[in-house]
Amino acid sequence: MQVSSCKAALLCFFISLFSLLAVTLILVLLHVLPGSAWLLWVLGSTAIASATSLLVGLVLDRKRMEDLREISRAVRAITQGELEQRVHLTPRSELGKLAADINHMVEYVRDQLRELSGKKTPMEIVLSNMADGVLVTDAQTRIIMCNPAAEKIFGFEASRVMGRRTIEVFPSYRVEELVSKALGGEEAFSEVEIYDPRRRILKMKVSPLQAERNEMMGVVLVVDDVTKVRQLEKARREFTANVSHELRTPISAIQALAEALLEGASHDPHLSTRFAESIYQETRQLGNLVEDILYLSRLESEEIPLHKSPVSPGVMAEKAVDRFRAQAKEKRIELKVKIPPNISPIAVNEQYMIISLSNLLDNAIKYTPAGGTVSVILEEGAEEISFRVSDTGAGIPTRELPRIFERFYRVDKARSHESGSTGLGLSIAKHVVEKHGGRIEVKSFLGKGSTFTIHLPKNTQP
């Protein structure tokens, strides 16, 4: 650039000198200047031309330096990722063409980067659609990749864990042991329990990530949340054990009674009658148990549709109460029913809802002493209809309340067997209500009785 500036200055100098010489020659020829003064005039004019040329060169050189500084500033910003940056020079300037080329190049690069960022590689597409969580770390166990499934499983955003070590992210040292084993070159498999804050069971496979020359680059963690699977397996085991226990008692009793009859008790009319009555009670207990298990199985099956139709809540409550009027009268228990007039119909499966209400009434009558009261009260709110079943029985201890809806759970096991309870009534009631999008609540005080309330949404559609 300095050479170019010098050339411009020399060009200006020669042009100025030629012009001055031409003017001087004209003045001499016209006898304006004396012959002795023309040399001084030429020397002075030459000095002026030189100074002018130098000044013009300096001005031109300063302008180019400013343009170069502008280009340098813009290029530095672009190299730092500011792709919206541009070189601001006038098109007619000496460096204007260079500035225009730089701006065009930056726009092209920006457009290409936007197009590339909008596209996913096949690997990214596969990882995004995997049900299992996938995390990748570097050799220092810092997380460098996390797919959406892993974000969902662990409940964090990928941006919050990128660059952090696994021991900082996962609340389990067992995970760190698996990662360390994989960094040693071995695959590791394990189920890990974490609490964050709820307990979850995660199935993990941790594999080493190695380069072509067996250089350790990091590890790959593949995670599957198996909490629900393990809970279902536990529930199935408990259910099988409970059913076996419940069946063993009446079957053993029937077998013993039958053996006694075969061994000669049948010859005694009094004994044979009493044993026959006991066999009948035990078989009835077995029938109730099998029926309740079948109801529970149907409710838990997603394949069986729950057919609904508009039903009057008052009519439904009356039908349930009618089943227990004779039983309540026999125990000298007062049955009260309070139904508001013009209560809105609701879309439910009437058979299942009557079973649910009947189970609540059955428990209330069984555990209410003679002379007590059992009440069924309906209430209509803006968004739901409530069925409240209250009794004046012994009540339920507070520590037992969280478990009373579990299958086969009984507060008083001895009295439950005597009354013929299967331990499934409240579980069935809860399943029925939840199938209808509702909820069931209980309040109880020892010595004062219990209140079970079913809340059903009014917008339940058939």
Coordinates of C-alpha atoms in Angstrom, one line a residue:
M1 CA 0.0 0.0 0.0
Q2 CA 2.9 2.3 0.7
V3 CA 4.2 1.7 -2.9
S4 CA 0.8 2.6 -4.3
S5 CA 0.8 5.8 -2.2
C6 CA 4.3 6.8 -3.4
K7 CA 3.2 6.3 -7.0
A8 CA 0.2 8.5 -6.5
A9 CA 2.4 11.2 -4.8
L10 CA 5.0 11.1 -7.7
L11 CA 2.2 11.3 -10.3
C12 CA 0.8 14.4 -8.5
F13 CA 4.3 15.9 -8.3
F14 CA 5.1 15.5 -12.0
I15 CA 1.6 16.8 -13.0
S16 CA 2.0 19.8 -10.8
L17 CA 5.6 20.4 -12.0
F18 CA 4.6 20.2 -15.7
S19 CA 1.7 22.6 -15.1
L20 CA 4.0 25.1 -13.4
L21 CA 6.6 24.9 -16.1
A22 CA 4.0 25.4 -18.8
V23 CA 2.6 28.5 -17.0
T24 CA 6.2 29.8 -16.4
L25 CA 7.1 29.4 -20.1
I26 CA 3.9 31.3 -21.1
L27 CA 4.7 34.1 -18.7
V28 CA 8.2 34.4 -20.0
L29 CA 7.1 34.5 -23.6
L30 CA 4.6 37.2 -22.7
H31 CA 7.4 39.1 -21.0
V32 CA 5.4 39.1 -17.7
L33 CA 8.4 37.8 -15.9
P34 CA 11.9 39.2 -16.4
G35 CA 14.4 36.8 -17.7
S36 CA 16.3 36.9 -14.4
A37 CA 13.3 36.0 -12.2
W38 CA 12.0 33.0 -14.1
L39 CA 14.5 30.7 -12.5
L40 CA 13.3 31.7 -9.0
W41 CA 9.8 31.2 -10.1
V42 CA 10.5 27.7 -11.3
L43 CA 12.3 26.8 -8.1
G44 CA 9.5 28.2 -5.9
S45 CA 6.9 26.5 -8.1
T46 CA 8.7 23.2 -7.8
A47 CA 8.8 23.5 -4.0
I48 CA 5.0 24.2 -3.9
A49 CA 4.3 21.3 -6.3
S50 CA 6.4 18.9 -4.1
A51 CA 4.6 20.0 -0.9
T52 CA 1.2 19.6 -2.6
S53 CA 2.1 16.2 -3.9
L54 CA 3.3 15.1 -0.5
L55 CA 0.2 16.3 1.2
V56 CA -2.1 14.6 -1.3
G57 CA -0.1 11.3 -0.8
L58 CA -0.4 11.5 2.9
V59 CA -4.2 12.1 2.7
L60 CA -4.6 9.2 0.4
D61 CA -2.4 6.9 2.6
R62 CA -4.4 7.9 5.7
K63 CA -7.7 7.1 4.0
R64 CA -6.4 3.6 3.0
M65 CA -5.1 3.0 6.5
E66 CA -8.6 3.8 7.9
D67 CA -10.1 1.4 5.4
L68 CA -7.7 -1.3 6.4
R69 CA -8.4 -0.8 10.0
E70 CA -12.2 -1.2 9.3
I71 CA -11.5 -4.4 7.3
S72 CA -9.3 -5.7 10.1
R73 CA -12.0 -5.0 12.8
A74 CA -14.7 -6.7 10.8
V75 CA -12.6 -9.8 10.1
R76 CA -11.7 -10.2 13.8
A77 CA -15.4 -10.0 14.7
I78 CA -16.3 -12.5 12.0
T79 CA -13.6 -15.0 13.1
Q80 CA -15.1 -14.8 16.7
G81 CA -18.4 -16.1 15.3
E82 CA -20.2 -12.7 14.7
L83 CA -21.5 -13.7 11.3
E84 CA -23.8 -10.7 11.2
Q85 CA -20.8 -8.4 11.1
R86 CA -20.0 -6.5 7.8
V87 CA -17.2 -4.3 6.4
H88 CA -18.6 -0.8 5.9
L89 CA -16.7 0.9 3.1
T90 CA -18.1 2.9 0.2
P91 CA -18.2 0.9 -3.0
R92 CA -16.1 3.5 -4.9
S93 CA -13.2 3.4 -2.5
E94 CA -10.0 1.7 -3.5
L95 CA -10.7 -1.2 -1.1
G96 CA -14.4 -1.2 -1.7
K97 CA -14.2 -4.2 -4.0
L98 CA -12.3 -6.2 -1.3
A99 CA -14.9 -5.2 1.3
A100 CA -17.8 -6.3 -0.9
D101 CA -16.1 -9.7 -1.5
I102 CA -15.6 -10.2 2.2
N103 CA -19.2 -9.3 2.9
H104 CA -20.4 -11.7 0.2
M105 CA -18.2 -14.5 1.6
V106 CA -19.6 -14.0 5.2
E107 CA -23.2 -14.1 3.9
Y108 CA -22.5 -17.3 2.1
V109 CA -20.9 -19.0 5.1
R110 CA -23.7 -17.8 7.4
D111 CA -26.4 -19.3 5.0
Q112 CA -24.5 -22.6 4.8
L113 CA -24.2 -22.8 8.6
R114 CA -27.9 -22.1 9.0
E115 CA -28.7 -24.8 6.5
L116 CA -26.4 -27.3 8.2
S117 CA -27.6 -26.5 11.7
G118 CA -31.2 -27.1 10.6
K119 CA -30.3 -30.6 9.5
K120 CA -29.8 -33.6 11.7
T121 CA -27.3 -36.4 11.0
P122 CA -28.6 -39.9 10.8
M123 CA -27.0 -40.6 14.2
E124 CA -28.7 -37.6 15.8
I125 CA -32.1 -38.8 14.3
V126 CA -31.6 -42.2 15.8
L127 CA -30.6 -40.9 19.2
S128 CA -33.5 -38.5 19.3
N129 CA -36.0 -41.3 18.7
M130 CA -34.6 -43.8 21.1
A131 CA -36.7 -44.8 24.1
D132 CA -33.6 -45.5 26.1
G133 CA -31.6 -42.7 27.5
V134 CA -28.1 -42.3 26.1
L135 CA -25.3 -40.2 27.6
V136 CA -21.7 -40.0 26.3
T137 CA -18.7 -38.8 28.4
D138 CA -15.1 -37.9 27.6
A139 CA -12.1 -39.6 29.3
Q140 CA -12.5 -37.3 32.3
T141 CA -16.2 -38.5 32.8
R142 CA -17.5 -35.1 31.7
I143 CA -20.8 -35.4 29.8
I144 CA -20.5 -34.3 26.2
M145 CA -23.8 -35.7 24.8
C146 CA -27.3 -36.4 26.1
N147 CA -30.4 -37.5 24.1
P148 CA -34.0 -36.4 24.8
A149 CA -34.9 -39.7 26.4
A150 CA -32.1 -39.3 29.0
E151 CA -33.4 -35.8 29.7
K152 CA -36.8 -37.2 30.4
I153 CA -35.6 -40.1 32.6
F154 CA -33.3 -37.9 34.8
G155 CA -35.4 -34.8 34.7
F156 CA -32.8 -32.3 33.6
E157 CA -32.0 -30.3 30.5
A158 CA -28.9 -31.3 28.5
S159 CA -27.6 -27.8 28.6
R160 CA -27.4 -27.9 32.4
V161 CA -25.2 -31.0 32.6
M162 CA -22.9 -30.6 29.6
G163 CA -19.3 -30.4 30.8
R164 CA -20.2 -31.7 34.3
R165 CA -18.8 -35.0 35.6
T166 CA -21.1 -37.9 36.1
I167 CA -20.5 -38.0 39.9
E168 CA -21.8 -34.4 40.0
V169 CA -24.9 -35.3 38.0
F170 CA -26.1 -38.6 39.3
P171 CA -27.0 -39.1 43.0
S172 CA -25.5 -42.6 43.2
Y173 CA -21.9 -43.8 43.7
R174 CA -22.9 -47.0 42.0
V175 CA -23.1 -45.1 38.7
E176 CA -19.5 -43.9 39.3
E177 CA -18.4 -47.5 39.9
L178 CA -19.9 -48.6 36.5
V179 CA -18.3 -45.6 34.7
S180 CA -14.9 -46.4 36.3
K181 CA -15.2 -50.0 35.2
A182 CA -16.0 -49.0 31.6
L183 CA -13.0 -46.6 31.6
G184 CA -10.9 -49.6 32.4
G185 CA -12.1 -51.2 29.2
E186 CA -14.9 -53.5 30.4
E187 CA -18.7 -53.3 29.8
A188 CA -20.7 -53.0 32.9
F189 CA -24.4 -53.9 33.6
S190 CA -26.4 -53.2 36.7
E191 CA -29.7 -52.0 38.1
V192 CA -29.2 -48.8 40.1
E193 CA -31.6 -47.2 42.6
I194 CA -31.6 -43.4 42.7
Y195 CA -33.6 -41.0 44.9
D196 CA -34.3 -37.6 43.3
P197 CA -36.4 -37.3 45.5
R198 CA -38.6 -40.3 44.7
R199 CA -37.1 -43.8 44.4
R200 CA -36.5 -45.1 40.9
I201 CA -34.8 -48.2 39.5
L202 CA -32.7 -47.7 36.4
K203 CA -31.2 -50.4 34.3
M204 CA -27.8 -49.3 33.1
K205 CA -25.3 -50.5 30.5
V206 CA -22.0 -48.6 30.5
S207 CA -19.6 -49.3 27.6
P208 CA -16.1 -48.0 26.9
L209 CA -15.7 -45.6 23.9
Q210 CA -12.3 -46.3 22.3
A211 CA -10.5 -44.9 19.3
E212 CA -8.9 -47.1 16.6
R213 CA -5.6 -47.5 18.5
N214 CA -7.5 -48.5 21.7
E215 CA -7.2 -44.9 23.1
M216 CA -9.9 -44.4 25.7
M217 CA -12.1 -41.5 24.6
G218 CA -14.8 -41.9 27.2
V219 CA -17.9 -44.1 28.0
V220 CA -21.4 -44.5 26.7
L221 CA -24.3 -44.9 29.2
V222 CA -27.5 -46.5 28.0
V223 CA -30.3 -46.1 30.6
D224 CA -33.8 -47.6 30.9
D225 CA -36.2 -46.7 33.7
V226 CA -37.6 -50.1 34.9
T227 CA -39.3 -48.7 38.0
K228 CA -42.8 -49.5 36.9
V229 CA -41.8 -52.9 35.6
R230 CA -40.3 -53.8 39.0
Q231 CA -43.3 -52.4 40.9
L232 CA -45.6 -54.6 38.8
E233 CA -43.5 -57.6 39.3
K234 CA -43.5 -57.0 43.1
A235 CA -47.3 -56.5 43.0
R236 CA -47.8 -59.7 41.0
R237 CA -45.7 -61.7 43.5
E238 CA -47.5 -60.2 46.5
F239 CA -50.9 -60.8 44.8
T240 CA -50.0 -64.5 44.1
A241 CA -48.8 -64.9 47.7
N242 CA -52.0 -63.2 49.1
V243 CA -54.4 -65.2 46.9
S244 CA -52.6 -68.5 47.9
H245 CA -52.9 -67.5 51.6
E246 CA -56.6 -66.5 51.3
L247 CA -57.4 -69.8 49.5
R248 CA -55.5 -72.0 51.8
T249 CA -57.6 -71.1 54.9
P250 CA -61.1 -72.0 53.5
I251 CA -59.8 -75.0 51.5
S252 CA -58.1 -76.4 54.6
A253 CA -61.3 -75.9 56.6
I254 CA -63.4 -77.6 54.0
Q255 CA -61.0 -80.5 53.8
A256 CA -61.0 -81.0 57.5
L257 CA -64.7 -80.9 57.8
A258 CA -65.1 -83.3 54.9
E259 CA -62.7 -85.7 56.5
A260 CA -64.6 -85.5 59.8
L261 CA -67.8 -86.4 58.0
L262 CA -66.2 -89.3 56.2
E263 CA -64.8 -90.6 59.4
G264 CA -68.2 -91.0 61.0
A265 CA -69.5 -87.5 62.0
S266 CA -72.2 -87.9 59.3
H267 CA -73.9 -90.4 61.5
D268 CA -74.5 -87.7 64.2
P269 CA -77.3 -85.5 62.9
H270 CA -76.2 -82.6 65.1
L271 CA -72.6 -82.7 64.0
S272 CA -73.3 -83.3 60.3
T273 CA -75.7 -80.3 60.2
R274 CA -73.1 -78.1 61.9
F275 CA -70.3 -79.3 59.6
A276 CA -72.5 -78.8 56.6
E277 CA -73.2 -75.2 57.6
S278 CA -69.5 -74.6 58.1
I279 CA -68.7 -76.0 54.7
Y280 CA -71.3 -73.8 53.2
Q281 CA -69.9 -70.7 54.9
E282 CA -66.4 -71.6 53.7
T283 CA -67.5 -72.2 50.1
R284 CA -69.4 -69.0 50.2
Q285 CA -66.2 -67.2 51.3
L286 CA -64.3 -68.9 48.4
G287 CA -67.0 -67.8 46.0
N288 CA -66.8 -64.2 47.2
L289 CA -63.0 -64.2 46.9
V290 CA -63.1 -65.6 43.4
E291 CA -65.8 -63.1 42.4
D292 CA -63.8 -60.1 43.8
I293 CA -60.6 -61.3 42.1
L294 CA -62.4 -61.5 38.8
Y295 CA -63.8 -58.0 39.2
L296 CA -60.4 -56.7 40.1
S297 CA -58.9 -58.4 37.1
R298 CA -61.5 -56.9 34.7
L299 CA -60.9 -53.4 36.2
E300 CA -57.1 -53.6 35.7
S301 CA -57.4 -55.0 32.2
E302 CA -57.0 -52.2 29.6
E303 CA -58.5 -54.4 26.9
I304 CA -62.0 -54.5 28.5
P305 CA -63.9 -51.2 27.7
L306 CA -65.8 -49.5 30.5
H307 CA -69.2 -48.9 28.9
K308 CA -70.8 -45.8 30.3
S309 CA -74.3 -44.3 30.1
P310 CA -76.2 -41.4 31.8
V311 CA -77.5 -42.5 35.2
S312 CA -79.2 -40.7 38.0
P313 CA -76.8 -40.7 41.0
G314 CA -79.8 -40.8 43.4
V315 CA -81.2 -44.0 41.8
M316 CA -77.7 -45.6 41.8
A317 CA -77.3 -44.8 45.5
E318 CA -80.8 -46.2 46.3
K319 CA -80.0 -49.5 44.5
A320 CA -76.8 -49.9 46.5
V321 CA -78.5 -49.2 49.8
D322 CA -81.4 -51.6 49.1
R323 CA -78.9 -54.5 49.1
F324 CA -78.1 -53.9 52.7
R325 CA -81.4 -52.9 54.3
A326 CA -82.1 -56.5 55.6
Q327 CA -78.5 -56.8 56.9
A328 CA -78.7 -53.4 58.6
K329 CA -82.1 -54.3 60.2
E330 CA -80.8 -57.6 61.5
K331 CA -77.9 -55.8 63.2
R332 CA -80.2 -53.0 64.4
I333 CA -78.3 -50.4 62.4
E334 CA -80.1 -47.3 61.1
L335 CA -79.6 -46.6 57.4
K336 CA -79.9 -43.0 56.3
V337 CA -80.0 -41.7 52.7
K338 CA -79.9 -38.0 51.8
I339 CA -80.2 -37.2 48.1
P340 CA -80.8 -33.6 46.9
P341 CA -83.7 -33.0 44.5
N342 CA -83.0 -32.6 40.7
I343 CA -79.5 -33.9 41.0
S344 CA -77.8 -34.0 37.5
P345 CA -77.3 -37.3 35.7
I346 CA -73.8 -38.5 35.3
A347 CA -72.2 -40.8 32.7
V348 CA -70.9 -43.9 34.5
N349 CA -70.9 -47.7 34.3
E350 CA -73.8 -48.3 36.7
Q351 CA -73.0 -51.9 37.5
Y352 CA -69.4 -51.1 38.6
M353 CA -70.4 -47.9 40.5
I354 CA -73.1 -49.9 42.4
I355 CA -70.4 -52.5 43.3
S356 CA -68.1 -49.7 44.5
L357 CA -70.8 -48.1 46.7
S358 CA -71.8 -51.6 47.9
N359 CA -68.3 -52.3 49.1
L360 CA -68.2 -49.1 51.1
L361 CA -71.6 -49.9 52.6
D362 CA -70.6 -53.5 53.4
N363 CA -67.6 -52.4 55.3
A364 CA -69.6 -49.7 57.1
I365 CA -72.3 -52.1 58.3
K366 CA -69.7 -54.9 59.2
Y367 CA -67.7 -52.6 61.5
T368 CA -70.6 -50.6 63.0
P369 CA -71.9 -52.0 66.3
A370 CA -75.6 -52.6 67.0
G371 CA -77.5 -49.4 67.5
G372 CA -75.2 -47.4 65.2
T373 CA -75.9 -45.4 62.1
V374 CA -74.7 -45.6 58.5
S375 CA -75.4 -42.7 56.2
V376 CA -75.2 -42.2 52.5
I377 CA -75.2 -38.5 51.4
L378 CA -75.0 -37.1 47.9
E379 CA -73.8 -33.6 47.1
E380 CA -73.6 -31.8 43.8
G381 CA -70.9 -29.2 43.2
A382 CA -70.0 -27.1 40.2
E383 CA -67.7 -29.7 38.7
E384 CA -68.3 -32.9 40.5
I385 CA -70.8 -35.1 42.3
S386 CA -69.8 -36.6 45.7
F387 CA -71.1 -39.8 47.4
R388 CA -70.3 -39.8 51.1
V389 CA -70.7 -43.0 53.2
S390 CA -70.3 -42.4 56.9
D391 CA -70.6 -44.8 59.9
T392 CA -70.4 -44.6 63.7
G393 CA -68.2 -47.6 64.0
A394 CA -64.9 -48.1 65.8
G395 CA -62.9 -46.1 63.3
I396 CA -59.5 -46.8 61.7
P397 CA -56.1 -46.0 63.3
T398 CA -54.3 -43.1 61.6
R399 CA -51.2 -45.3 60.9
E400 CA -53.4 -47.7 58.9
L401 CA -55.1 -45.2 56.6
P402 CA -52.4 -45.0 53.9
R403 CA -52.7 -48.8 53.4
I404 CA -56.4 -49.6 53.6
F405 CA -56.9 -49.5 49.8
E406 CA -54.2 -52.2 49.2
R407 CA -55.3 -55.6 48.1
F408 CA -55.9 -58.1 50.9
Y409 CA -55.0 -55.5 53.5
R410 CA -57.2 -55.7 56.6
V411 CA -57.0 -53.6 59.8
D412 CA -58.5 -56.3 62.0
K413 CA -57.6 -59.6 60.3
A414 CA -59.5 -61.8 62.9
R415 CA -62.8 -59.9 62.6
S416 CA -62.4 -59.7 58.8
H417 CA -62.3 -63.5 58.5
E418 CA -65.3 -63.9 60.8
S419 CA -67.3 -61.4 58.8
G420 CA -66.4 -63.0 55.5
S421 CA -64.4 -60.1 54.1
T422 CA -62.0 -60.8 51.3
G423 CA -59.8 -57.8 51.8
L424 CA -60.4 -56.6 48.2
G425 CA -63.5 -54.5 48.6
L426 CA -61.8 -51.1 49.1
S427 CA -59.3 -51.9 46.4
I428 CA -62.1 -52.6 44.0
A429 CA -63.9 -49.4 45.0
K430 CA -60.8 -47.4 44.4
H431 CA -60.2 -49.0 41.0
V432 CA -63.8 -48.3 39.9
V433 CA -63.6 -44.7 40.9
E434 CA -60.3 -44.1 39.2
K435 CA -61.5 -45.8 36.0
H436 CA -64.2 -43.1 35.9
G437 CA -61.6 -40.3 36.4
G438 CA -62.6 -39.7 40.0
R439 CA -60.9 -40.1 43.4
I440 CA -61.8 -41.6 46.8
E441 CA -60.9 -40.1 50.2
V442 CA -61.2 -41.4 53.7
K443 CA -61.4 -39.7 57.1
S444 CA -61.5 -41.7 60.3
F445 CA -61.2 -41.2 64.0
L446 CA -60.9 -44.0 66.6
G447 CA -64.1 -44.5 68.5
K448 CA -66.0 -42.0 66.3
G449 CA -66.3 -43.8 63.0
S450 CA -65.2 -43.4 59.3
T451 CA -66.2 -41.4 56.3
F452 CA -65.4 -42.5 52.7
T453 CA -66.1 -40.0 50.0
I454 CA -66.2 -40.7 46.2
H455 CA -65.8 -37.7 43.9
L456 CA -66.8 -38.1 40.3
P457 CA -66.4 -35.4 37.7
K458 CA -69.6 -34.2 36.1
N459 CA -68.0 -34.0 32.6
T460 CA -67.4 -37.8 32.5
Q461 CA -68.4 -38.7 28.9
P462 CA -70.1 -42.0 27.9

